[in-house]
Tab-separated table of C-alpha atoms in Angstrom:
chain	number	residue	atom	x	y	z
M	1286	MET	CA	10.935	14.673	30.576
M	1287	ALA	CA	14.265	14.047	28.878
M	1288	THR	CA	14.602	15.379	25.372
M	1289	PRO	CA	16.362	13.664	22.467
M	1290	PRO	CA	19.842	14.869	21.600
M	1291	THR	CA	20.337	17.561	19.007
M	1292	THR	CA	21.947	16.843	15.675
M	1293	ALA	CA	25.163	18.370	16.916
M	1294	THR	CA	25.519	15.762	19.702
M	1295	GLN	CA	24.773	12.705	17.597
M	1296	ALA	CA	27.697	10.349	17.121
M	1297	PRO	CA	28.209	9.537	13.442
M	1298	PRO	CA	27.809	5.877	12.522
M	1299	ARG	CA	30.685	4.051	10.925
M	1300	ARG	CA	30.730	3.824	7.152
M	1301	GLU	CA	28.829	0.812	5.869
M	1302	ARG	CA	29.908	-1.617	3.179
M	1303	ARG	CA	27.700	-1.465	0.125
M	1304	GLU	CA	25.739	-4.665	-0.510
M	1305	ARG	CA	24.996	-6.058	-3.955
M	1306	LEU	CA	21.375	-6.563	-4.942
M	1307	ASP	CA	20.379	-10.216	-5.205
M	1308	ARG	CA	18.091	-11.653	-7.892
M	1309	THR	CA	14.881	-10.950	-5.973
M	1310	ALA	CA	15.906	-7.363	-5.353
M	1311	ARG	CA	16.892	-6.855	-9.005
M	1312	ILE	CA	13.555	-8.171	-10.316
M	1313	THR	CA	11.713	-6.011	-7.774
M	1314	VAL	CA	13.669	-2.928	-8.823
M	1315	ALA	CA	13.039	-3.597	-12.535
M	1316	LEU	CA	9.279	-4.113	-12.171
M	1317	LEU	CA	8.750	-1.176	-9.823
M	1318	PHE	CA	10.922	0.991	-12.070
M	1319	GLY	CA	8.458	0.261	-14.880
M	1320	ALA	CA	5.440	0.941	-12.667
M	1321	TRP	CA	6.884	4.242	-11.382
M	1322	LEU	CA	7.777	5.249	-14.948
M	1323	VAL	CA	4.155	4.846	-16.009
M	1324	ASP	CA	3.013	6.609	-12.822
M	1325	TYR	CA	5.079	9.705	-13.577
M	1326	VAL	CA	4.441	9.777	-17.319
M	1327	ASP	CA	0.701	9.644	-16.608
M	1328	ARG	CA	0.861	12.702	-14.376
M	1329	LEU	CA	3.456	14.661	-16.401
M	1330	VAL	CA	1.699	14.469	-19.747
M	1331	ILE	CA	-0.951	16.916	-18.558
M	1332	ASN	CA	1.798	19.545	-18.182
M	1333	LEU	CA	2.496	19.207	-21.913
M	1334	ALA	CA	-1.217	19.272	-22.669
M	1335	LEU	CA	-1.928	22.399	-20.563
M	1336	PRO	CA	-1.605	24.876	-23.466
M	1337	SER	CA	-4.070	22.817	-25.557
M	1338	ILE	CA	-6.423	22.274	-22.609
M	1339	GLY	CA	-6.225	25.977	-21.741
M	1340	ARG	CA	-7.213	26.973	-25.277
M	1341	GLU	CA	-10.042	24.423	-25.478
M	1342	PHE	CA	-11.600	25.400	-22.136
M	1343	ALA	CA	-10.525	29.096	-22.186
M	1344	LEU	CA	-8.429	28.868	-18.999
M	1345	ASP	CA	-5.944	31.352	-17.573
M	1346	ARG	CA	-2.664	30.146	-16.033
M	1347	ALA	CA	-4.016	29.965	-12.498
M	1348	GLU	CA	-6.865	27.725	-13.719
M	1349	GLN	CA	-4.400	25.593	-15.663
M	1350	GLY	CA	-2.379	25.251	-12.472
M	1351	LEU	CA	-5.550	24.144	-10.684
M	1352	ALA	CA	-5.900	21.259	-13.146
M	1353	VAL	CA	-2.533	20.039	-11.872
M	1354	SER	CA	-3.047	20.898	-8.201
M	1355	VAL	CA	-6.349	19.022	-7.875
M	1356	PHE	CA	-4.464	15.834	-8.715
M	1357	PHE	CA	-1.951	16.516	-5.961
M	1358	LEU	CA	-4.631	17.288	-3.410
M	1359	ALA	CA	-6.091	13.803	-3.790
M	1360	TYR	CA	-2.633	12.291	-4.194
M	1361	ALA	CA	-1.457	13.811	-0.926
M	1362	LEU	CA	-4.587	12.828	1.009
M	1363	CYS	CA	-4.192	9.181	-0.025
M	1364	GLN	CA	-0.516	8.751	0.909
M	1365	ILE	CA	-1.047	7.687	4.527
M	1366	PRO	CA	-4.151	5.570	3.759
M	1367	GLY	CA	-2.093	3.942	0.990
M	1368	GLY	CA	0.616	3.040	3.478
M	1369	LEU	CA	-1.918	1.631	5.921
M	1370	LEU	CA	-3.534	-0.421	3.138
M	1371	ALA	CA	-0.130	-1.793	2.130
M	1372	ASP	CA	0.629	-2.726	5.737
M	1373	ARG	CA	-2.802	-4.377	6.065
M	1374	PHE	CA	-3.301	-6.129	2.701
M	1375	GLY	CA	0.230	-6.435	1.351
M	1376	ALA	CA	2.398	-4.241	-0.817
M	1377	LYS	CA	2.014	-6.251	-4.032
M	1378	ARG	CA	-1.767	-6.351	-3.978
M	1379	THR	CA	-2.129	-2.682	-3.025
M	1380	ALA	CA	0.370	-1.428	-5.614
M	1381	GLY	CA	-1.163	-3.556	-8.362
M	1382	TRP	CA	-4.737	-2.431	-7.844
M	1383	ALA	CA	-3.653	1.189	-7.579
M	1384	LEU	CA	-1.873	0.925	-10.936
M	1385	LEU	CA	-4.904	-0.608	-12.643
M	1386	VAL	CA	-7.388	1.932	-11.272
M	1387	TRP	CA	-5.270	4.970	-12.085
M	1388	SER	CA	-4.841	3.665	-15.659
M	1389	VAL	CA	-8.632	3.689	-15.992
M	1390	PHE	CA	-8.750	7.332	-14.872
M	1391	THR	CA	-5.901	8.197	-17.240
M	1392	ALA	CA	-8.144	7.038	-20.073
M	1393	LEU	CA	-11.113	8.933	-18.630
M	1394	THR	CA	-9.037	12.137	-18.658
M	1395	GLY	CA	-9.237	12.004	-22.447
M	1396	LEU	CA	-13.048	11.866	-22.272
M	1397	ALA	CA	-13.535	14.970	-20.089
M	1398	ALA	CA	-16.104	17.182	-21.803
M	1399	SER	CA	-15.680	20.256	-19.589
M	1400	PHE	CA	-13.186	21.834	-17.219
M	1401	VAL	CA	-15.264	20.770	-14.197
M	1402	LEU	CA	-15.328	17.149	-15.348
M	1403	LEU	CA	-11.602	17.312	-15.994
M	1404	LEU	CA	-11.044	18.445	-12.405
M	1405	VAL	CA	-13.201	15.586	-11.069
M	1406	VAL	CA	-11.370	12.954	-13.132
M	1407	ARG	CA	-7.941	14.318	-12.213
M	1408	PHE	CA	-8.903	14.285	-8.518
M	1409	LEU	CA	-9.933	10.614	-8.719
M	1410	PHE	CA	-6.840	9.844	-10.762
M	1411	GLY	CA	-4.744	11.421	-8.000
M	1412	ALA	CA	-6.508	9.353	-5.342
M	1413	ALA	CA	-5.696	6.120	-7.187
M	1414	GLU	CA	-2.049	7.091	-7.768
M	1415	GLY	CA	-1.775	8.222	-4.151
M	1416	ILE	CA	-2.226	4.652	-2.934
M	1417	PHE	CA	0.832	3.473	-4.868
M	1418	PRO	CA	4.029	5.157	-3.539
M	1419	ALA	CA	4.003	3.856	0.041
M	1420	ALA	CA	3.102	0.369	-1.203
M	1421	ALA	CA	6.000	0.482	-3.671
M	1422	MET	CA	8.480	1.585	-1.000
M	1423	LYS	CA	7.211	-1.126	1.331
M	1424	ALA	CA	7.647	-3.699	-1.460
M	1425	VAL	CA	11.306	-2.666	-1.813
M	1426	SER	CA	11.814	-2.737	1.981
M	1427	GLU	CA	10.448	-6.295	2.161
M	1428	ARG	CA	12.801	-7.506	-0.585
M	1429	THR	CA	16.072	-5.800	0.425
M	1430	THR	CA	18.312	-5.574	3.476
M	1431	PRO	CA	18.771	-2.246	5.310
M	1432	GLY	CA	22.257	-1.820	3.849
M	1433	GLN	CA	21.017	-1.921	0.254
M	1434	ARG	CA	17.587	-0.344	0.747
M	1435	MET	CA	18.312	3.238	-0.335
M	1436	SER	CA	20.426	2.105	-3.284
M	1437	ALA	CA	17.521	-0.038	-4.487
M	1438	ASN	CA	15.020	2.766	-3.919
M	1439	GLY	CA	17.358	5.173	-5.690
M	1440	LEU	CA	17.369	2.958	-8.776
M	1441	VAL	CA	13.574	2.694	-8.679
M	1442	SER	CA	13.167	6.433	-8.125
M	1443	SER	CA	15.434	7.327	-11.039
M	1444	SER	CA	12.401	6.393	-13.144
M	1445	ASN	CA	10.809	9.641	-11.971
M	1446	ALA	CA	13.455	11.708	-13.700
M	1447	LEU	CA	13.483	9.415	-16.733
M	1448	ALA	CA	9.741	9.994	-17.033
M	1449	ALA	CA	10.545	13.670	-17.553
M	1450	VAL	CA	12.355	12.510	-20.725
M	1451	VAL	CA	9.817	9.906	-21.835
M	1452	ALA	CA	6.734	12.086	-21.273
M	1453	PRO	CA	7.763	14.864	-23.689
M	1454	ALA	CA	9.521	12.479	-26.086
M	1455	LEU	CA	6.357	10.405	-26.531
M	1456	GLY	CA	3.616	12.750	-25.341
M	1457	ALA	CA	4.521	15.878	-27.298
M	1458	PRO	CA	4.494	14.203	-30.758
M	1459	LEU	CA	1.272	12.365	-29.881
M	1460	ILE	CA	-0.415	15.589	-28.750
M	1461	VAL	CA	0.705	17.406	-31.911
M	1462	ALA	CA	-0.338	14.537	-34.219
M	1463	PHE	CA	-3.528	13.239	-32.590
M	1464	GLY	CA	-4.557	15.750	-29.905
M	1465	TRP	CA	-4.283	15.682	-26.138
M	1466	ARG	CA	-7.237	13.353	-25.618
M	1467	SER	CA	-5.849	10.461	-27.678
M	1468	THR	CA	-2.535	10.724	-25.852
M	1469	PHE	CA	-4.157	9.823	-22.534
M	1470	PHE	CA	-5.821	6.757	-24.106
M	1471	SER	CA	-2.442	5.465	-25.347
M	1472	ILE	CA	-0.702	5.908	-21.995
M	1473	ALA	CA	-3.554	4.162	-20.164
M	1474	ALA	CA	-3.041	1.056	-22.329
M	1475	VAL	CA	0.632	0.908	-21.318
M	1476	GLY	CA	-0.411	1.106	-17.661
M	1477	VAL	CA	-2.595	-1.985	-18.008
M	1478	LEU	CA	0.332	-3.941	-19.482
M	1479	VAL	CA	2.633	-2.937	-16.616
M	1480	TYR	CA	-0.060	-3.949	-14.112
M	1481	ALA	CA	-0.113	-7.443	-15.642
M	1482	ALA	CA	3.689	-7.716	-15.412
M	1483	LEU	CA	3.679	-6.621	-11.766
M	1484	ARG	CA	1.004	-9.129	-10.803
M	1485	LEU	CA	2.721	-11.992	-12.626
M	1486	TRP	CA	6.388	-11.517	-11.827
M	1487	LEU	CA	6.916	-9.500	-8.630
M	1488	PRO	CA	8.672	-11.929	-6.200
M	1489	GLY	CA	7.435	-12.566	-2.704
M	1490	PRO	CA	8.984	-10.798	0.314
M	1491	THR	CA	12.349	-12.017	1.588
M	1492	GLN	CA	12.531	-9.870	4.744
M	1493	ALA	CA	10.188	-10.957	7.542
M	1494	ALA	CA	8.168	-8.122	9.028
M	1495	PRO	CA	8.903	-7.965	12.773
M	1496	HIS	CA	6.246	-7.096	15.292
M	1497	THR	CA	6.545	-3.763	17.052
M	1498	ARG	CA	7.444	-4.046	20.711
M	1499	PRO	CA	4.675	-3.610	23.253
M	1500	GLY	CA	4.416	-0.002	24.337
M	1501	THR	CA	5.854	1.541	21.172
M	1502	GLY	CA	2.368	2.383	19.947
M	1503	GLY	CA	2.827	1.247	16.342
M	1504	VAL	CA	1.030	3.392	13.767
M	1505	ARG	CA	-0.443	5.661	16.431
M	1506	THR	CA	3.039	6.551	17.685
M	1507	LEU	CA	4.184	7.117	14.122
M	1508	LEU	CA	1.317	9.450	13.198
M	1509	GLY	CA	1.765	11.445	16.414
M	1510	SER	CA	5.515	11.764	16.040
M	1511	GLY	CA	6.921	15.243	15.546
M	1512	VAL	CA	10.128	13.885	14.054
M	1513	MET	CA	8.234	12.057	11.289
M	1514	TRP	CA	6.356	15.223	10.374
M	1515	ARG	CA	9.671	17.092	10.199
M	1516	PHE	CA	10.862	14.595	7.601
M	1517	ALA	CA	7.539	15.104	5.794
M	1518	ALA	CA	8.123	18.876	5.839
M	1519	MET	CA	11.621	18.334	4.434
M	1520	PHE	CA	10.110	16.392	1.538
M	1521	PHE	CA	7.573	19.207	1.079
M	1522	GLY	CA	10.474	21.605	0.484
M	1523	TYR	CA	12.082	19.213	-1.986
M	1524	ASP	CA	8.882	18.574	-3.921
M	1525	LEU	CA	8.021	22.267	-4.095
M	1526	ILE	CA	10.992	22.505	-6.449
M	1527	VAL	CA	10.264	19.332	-8.399
M	1528	TRP	CA	6.598	19.988	-9.095
M	1529	GLY	CA	7.130	23.684	-9.692
M	1530	LEU	CA	9.677	22.921	-12.409
M	1531	ASN	CA	7.758	20.007	-13.923
M	1532	THR	CA	4.544	21.994	-14.153
M	1533	TRP	CA	5.763	25.317	-15.522
M	1534	VAL	CA	8.996	24.803	-17.477
M	1535	PRO	CA	7.192	23.509	-20.622
M	1536	THR	CA	4.735	26.426	-20.576
M	1537	TYR	CA	7.532	28.934	-19.869
M	1538	LEU	CA	9.600	27.688	-22.797
M	1539	ASN	CA	6.556	27.721	-25.064
M	1540	ASP	CA	5.128	31.114	-24.046
M	1541	GLU	CA	8.229	33.106	-23.111
M	1542	ARG	CA	10.990	31.566	-25.236
M	1543	GLY	CA	8.905	30.680	-28.302
M	1544	LEU	CA	9.847	26.998	-28.375
M	1545	SER	CA	7.407	24.519	-29.838
M	1546	LEU	CA	5.922	21.800	-27.668
M	1547	THR	CA	8.380	19.260	-29.072
M	1548	GLY	CA	11.233	21.748	-28.677
M	1549	ALA	CA	10.315	22.307	-25.040
M	1550	GLY	CA	10.328	18.550	-24.511
M	1551	ALA	CA	13.773	18.234	-26.091
M	1552	ALA	CA	15.090	21.025	-23.861
M	1553	ALA	CA	14.109	18.981	-20.784
M	1554	LEU	CA	16.125	15.958	-21.931
M	1555	VAL	CA	19.510	16.780	-20.379
M	1556	PRO	CA	18.122	18.006	-17.015
M	1557	ALA	CA	15.982	14.878	-16.728
M	1558	VAL	CA	18.864	12.484	-17.458
M	1559	VAL	CA	21.116	14.297	-14.981
M	1560	SER	CA	18.359	14.204	-12.354
M	1561	ALA	CA	17.919	10.435	-12.859
M	1562	LEU	CA	21.643	9.816	-12.408
M	1563	ALA	CA	21.682	12.087	-9.361
M	1564	ALA	CA	18.805	10.120	-7.778
M	1565	VAL	CA	20.789	6.885	-8.126
M	1566	ALA	CA	23.900	8.554	-6.697
M	1567	GLY	CA	21.874	9.984	-3.817
M	1568	GLY	CA	20.567	6.535	-2.896
M	1569	ARG	CA	24.066	5.074	-2.864
M	1570	LEU	CA	25.387	7.963	-0.811
M	1571	ALA	CA	22.590	7.491	1.717
M	1572	ASP	CA	23.521	3.825	2.158
M	1573	ARG	CA	27.244	4.540	2.398
M	1574	LEU	CA	26.730	7.314	4.937
M	1575	GLY	CA	24.344	5.245	7.059
M	1576	GLY	CA	21.835	8.099	6.864
M	1577	ARG	CA	23.341	11.507	7.709
M	1578	HIS	CA	21.165	13.210	5.114
M	1579	GLY	CA	22.292	16.679	6.174
M	1580	LEU	CA	25.662	16.049	4.509
M	1581	VAL	CA	23.891	15.656	1.157
M	1582	VAL	CA	20.652	17.644	1.271
M	1583	ALA	CA	21.902	20.999	2.595
M	1584	PRO	CA	24.657	21.573	-0.002
M	1585	ALA	CA	22.522	20.101	-2.788
M	1586	MET	CA	19.671	22.499	-1.987
M	1587	ALA	CA	22.121	25.424	-2.069
M	1588	VAL	CA	23.123	24.381	-5.591
M	1589	THR	CA	19.477	24.051	-6.608
M	1590	SER	CA	18.718	27.564	-5.333
M	1591	VAL	CA	21.455	29.013	-7.537
M	1592	GLY	CA	20.054	27.164	-10.548
M	1593	VAL	CA	16.427	28.277	-10.188
M	1594	LEU	CA	17.424	31.894	-9.531
M	1595	LEU	CA	19.678	32.187	-12.567
M	1596	MET	CA	17.861	30.137	-15.217
M	1597	THR	CA	15.340	32.878	-16.107
M	1598	SER	CA	17.971	35.653	-16.092
M	1599	VAL	CA	19.810	34.318	-19.146
M	1600	HIS	CA	18.831	34.989	-22.739
M	1601	SER	CA	19.785	31.859	-24.657
M	1602	PRO	CA	17.791	28.622	-24.378
M	1603	ALA	CA	21.082	26.721	-23.986
M	1604	ALA	CA	22.038	28.761	-20.905
M	1605	PHE	CA	18.538	28.248	-19.493
M	1606	VAL	CA	18.925	24.475	-19.893
M	1607	GLY	CA	22.345	24.650	-18.230
M	1608	TRP	CA	21.039	26.324	-15.078
M	1609	LEU	CA	17.949	24.084	-15.084
M	1610	THR	CA	20.268	21.063	-15.227
M	1611	LEU	CA	22.179	22.347	-12.205
M	1612	ALA	CA	18.908	22.774	-10.273
M	1613	ALA	CA	17.725	19.307	-11.320
M	1614	ALA	CA	21.020	17.715	-10.243
M	1615	GLY	CA	20.785	19.190	-6.750
M	1616	ALA	CA	17.169	18.140	-6.358
M	1617	GLY	CA	17.791	14.609	-7.659
M	1618	LEU	CA	20.718	14.085	-5.305
M	1619	SER	CA	18.503	15.019	-2.325
M	1620	PHE	CA	15.627	12.642	-3.048
M	1621	MET	CA	16.621	9.355	-1.391
M	1622	PRO	CA	18.674	10.811	1.512
M	1623	ILE	CA	15.467	12.439	2.820
M	1624	PHE	CA	13.977	8.951	3.274
M	1625	ALA	CA	17.156	7.227	4.431
M	1626	VAL	CA	17.008	7.448	8.224
M	1627	PRO	CA	13.268	6.655	8.651
M	1628	MET	CA	13.234	3.820	6.110
M	1629	ARG	CA	16.377	2.232	7.560
M	1630	SER	CA	15.057	2.547	11.089
M	1631	LEU	CA	11.357	1.612	10.995
M	1632	PRO	CA	10.336	-2.063	11.182
M	1633	ALA	CA	8.935	-3.452	7.931
M	1634	GLU	CA	5.384	-3.546	9.305
M	1635	LEU	CA	5.472	0.272	9.604
M	1636	ALA	CA	7.337	0.946	6.355
M	1637	GLY	CA	4.138	1.650	4.422
M	1638	ALA	CA	2.709	4.109	6.926
M	1639	GLY	CA	6.080	5.791	7.477
M	1640	SER	CA	6.854	6.331	3.812
M	1641	GLY	CA	3.246	7.442	3.274
M	1642	MET	CA	3.663	10.188	5.862
M	1643	ILE	CA	6.813	11.547	4.221
M	1644	ILE	CA	5.369	11.366	0.711
M	1645	PHE	CA	2.203	13.085	1.984
M	1646	GLY	CA	4.325	16.113	2.886
M	1647	GLY	CA	5.872	16.161	-0.561
M	1648	GLN	CA	2.616	15.908	-2.415
M	1649	LEU	CA	1.149	18.853	-0.539
M	1650	ALA	CA	3.832	20.784	-2.403
M	1651	GLY	CA	2.249	19.535	-5.606
M	1652	VAL	CA	-0.950	21.272	-4.524
M	1653	VAL	CA	0.810	24.536	-3.663
M	1654	ALA	CA	3.450	24.966	-6.369
M	1655	PRO	CA	1.345	24.888	-9.579
M	1656	VAL	CA	-1.287	27.369	-8.332
M	1657	VAL	CA	1.080	29.767	-6.542
M	1658	MET	CA	3.519	29.817	-9.448
M	1659	GLY	CA	0.714	30.241	-11.978
M	1660	ALA	CA	-0.647	33.189	-10.013
M	1661	LEU	CA	2.851	34.728	-9.720
M	1662	ALA	CA	3.445	34.265	-13.446
M	1663	ASP	CA	0.155	36.046	-14.241
M	1664	ALA	CA	0.538	38.834	-11.660
M	1665	VAL	CA	4.312	39.451	-11.746
M	1666	SER	CA	6.494	37.333	-14.022
M	1667	PHE	CA	7.855	33.854	-14.554
M	1668	ARG	CA	11.087	35.024	-12.936
M	1669	ALA	CA	9.176	35.670	-9.706
M	1670	ALA	CA	7.404	32.327	-10.070
M	1671	PHE	CA	10.644	30.354	-10.312
M	1672	ALA	CA	12.298	32.410	-7.543
M	1673	PHE	CA	9.487	31.174	-5.269
M	1674	LEU	CA	11.127	27.724	-5.411
M	1675	VAL	CA	13.993	28.953	-3.222
M	1676	VAL	CA	11.508	28.769	-0.332
M	1677	GLY	CA	11.372	25.003	-0.800
M	1678	ALA	CA	15.139	24.657	-1.051
M	1679	THR	CA	15.651	26.672	2.142
M	1680	LEU	CA	13.080	24.634	4.072
M	1681	ALA	CA	14.600	21.317	2.981
M	1682	ALA	CA	18.147	22.458	3.804
M	1683	VAL	CA	17.282	23.735	7.277
M	1684	LEU	CA	15.331	20.613	8.216
M	1685	SER	CA	18.069	18.350	6.879
M	1686	LEU	CA	20.416	19.840	9.464
M	1687	THR	CA	17.966	19.754	12.389
M	1688	THR	CA	16.510	16.223	12.076
M	1689	PRO	CA	18.121	13.028	13.492
M	1690	GLN	CA	21.005	11.889	11.335
M	1691	HIS	CA	21.088	8.173	12.208
M	1692	THR	CA	18.947	5.334	13.530
M	1693	GLU	CA	19.654	5.586	17.247
M	1694	ALA	CA	18.769	9.287	17.414
M	1695	PHE	CA	15.734	8.791	15.158
M	1696	LEU	CA	14.255	6.027	17.340
M	1697	ALA	CA	14.952	8.057	20.456
M	1698	ALA	CA	13.108	11.043	18.982
M	1699	LEU	CA	10.279	8.814	17.756
M	1700	HIS	CA	9.721	7.400	21.252
M	1701	ARG	CA	10.736	10.632	23.052
M	1702	ARG	CA	13.635	9.185	25.023
M	1703	ARG	CA	17.397	9.509	25.304
M	1704	PRO	CA	19.439	7.114	23.117
M	1705	ALA	CA	21.313	5.780	26.141
M	1706	ALA	CA	21.503	2.128	25.122
M	1707	GLY	CA	22.495	2.214	21.470
M	1708	ALA	CA	22.929	-1.524	21.098
M	1709	GLU	CA	19.512	-2.230	22.585
M	1710	ILE	CA	17.796	0.310	20.347
M	1711	ASP	CA	19.500	-1.119	17.289
M	1712	LYS	CA	17.823	-4.461	17.999
M	1713	GLU	CA	14.532	-2.849	17.004
M	1714	LEU	CA	15.778	-2.959	13.411
M	1715	ALA	CA	16.028	-6.746	13.364
């Protein structure tokens, strides 16, 4: 059987003209930005609360890491089902109900009376949040053209980095003043308000969802595709870095550098802002390059590796923040290019399932990173724990260079055929 061409033989697409977002796309970006912001603040606040939770329930660092990882286990398991639900029932309905249900479990986190109950609530919270990402990406795909899709998603995804500013800026003072339990109640109330805004004002789709051609296999072909799982593995490498840093930097600064909880939150301000800007830039680059993620991800991951290796070797908090900012910039720049080729290439009716598969790979990293790094910090040192993140950077860089770099090669790999008739294959995007 003929095999798809290697990355080295793929002809680069011509540079594409950047398209402006229309009114529907702008409203969609604004509302989903708000929903994603709440999504990430909800999950990040527990990282700030870990020292308090650890003292209350007498937990070591590995157990504290488990409180984070159990969320990601459920979150990862629900990515593909979330995409299938969005494809079946609609992106708006699926995303809205996910937001409402996870807000309920955010509030219930503050009522957990034991460590076991906390784990149960965080698992269910993760399941509810896990339904959301693929539905949100599908909502953007249905309201944008292929040429503006990654730019729009980059703007939406910059909320993830901004949440790293908002969570400590709001969460740390609330935890200090009122305790960790009350903080979760307050954030849950904001989630309900954002749910109402999403239900009321999210516009209807503007891009018709085409039917898959007979013989392509639809979702079954997607789930059995090796190339899709390679993109998922690339996102695993990326998210190993993101969730490792988000989980353990506040604790490291508090325990090892002697910063207060609010001081640790302030230290994360510059890296988070830089990461948000890098995510927007990465989305625009992905659109301008017509995919070709290897040109962005491989060098960006090299920069990130330097940052995570050097940030614990310096003595001043300012130097630590400088190297952390470098690592965050490289990671942020890589985010949207990882999704670019699949999300530009798949028909809208498979956008939910496809994005769910890739996000599933990333969220498995959220299961691995907190526990492994917590165990390394206990058994060896925080320096060893952060050095572990180079594994993720290396994986993402290697896969970025060995996966299809544009639509024709991606579709050929997806359907296990040679991209002989480029024009005919491109019609599958219509």
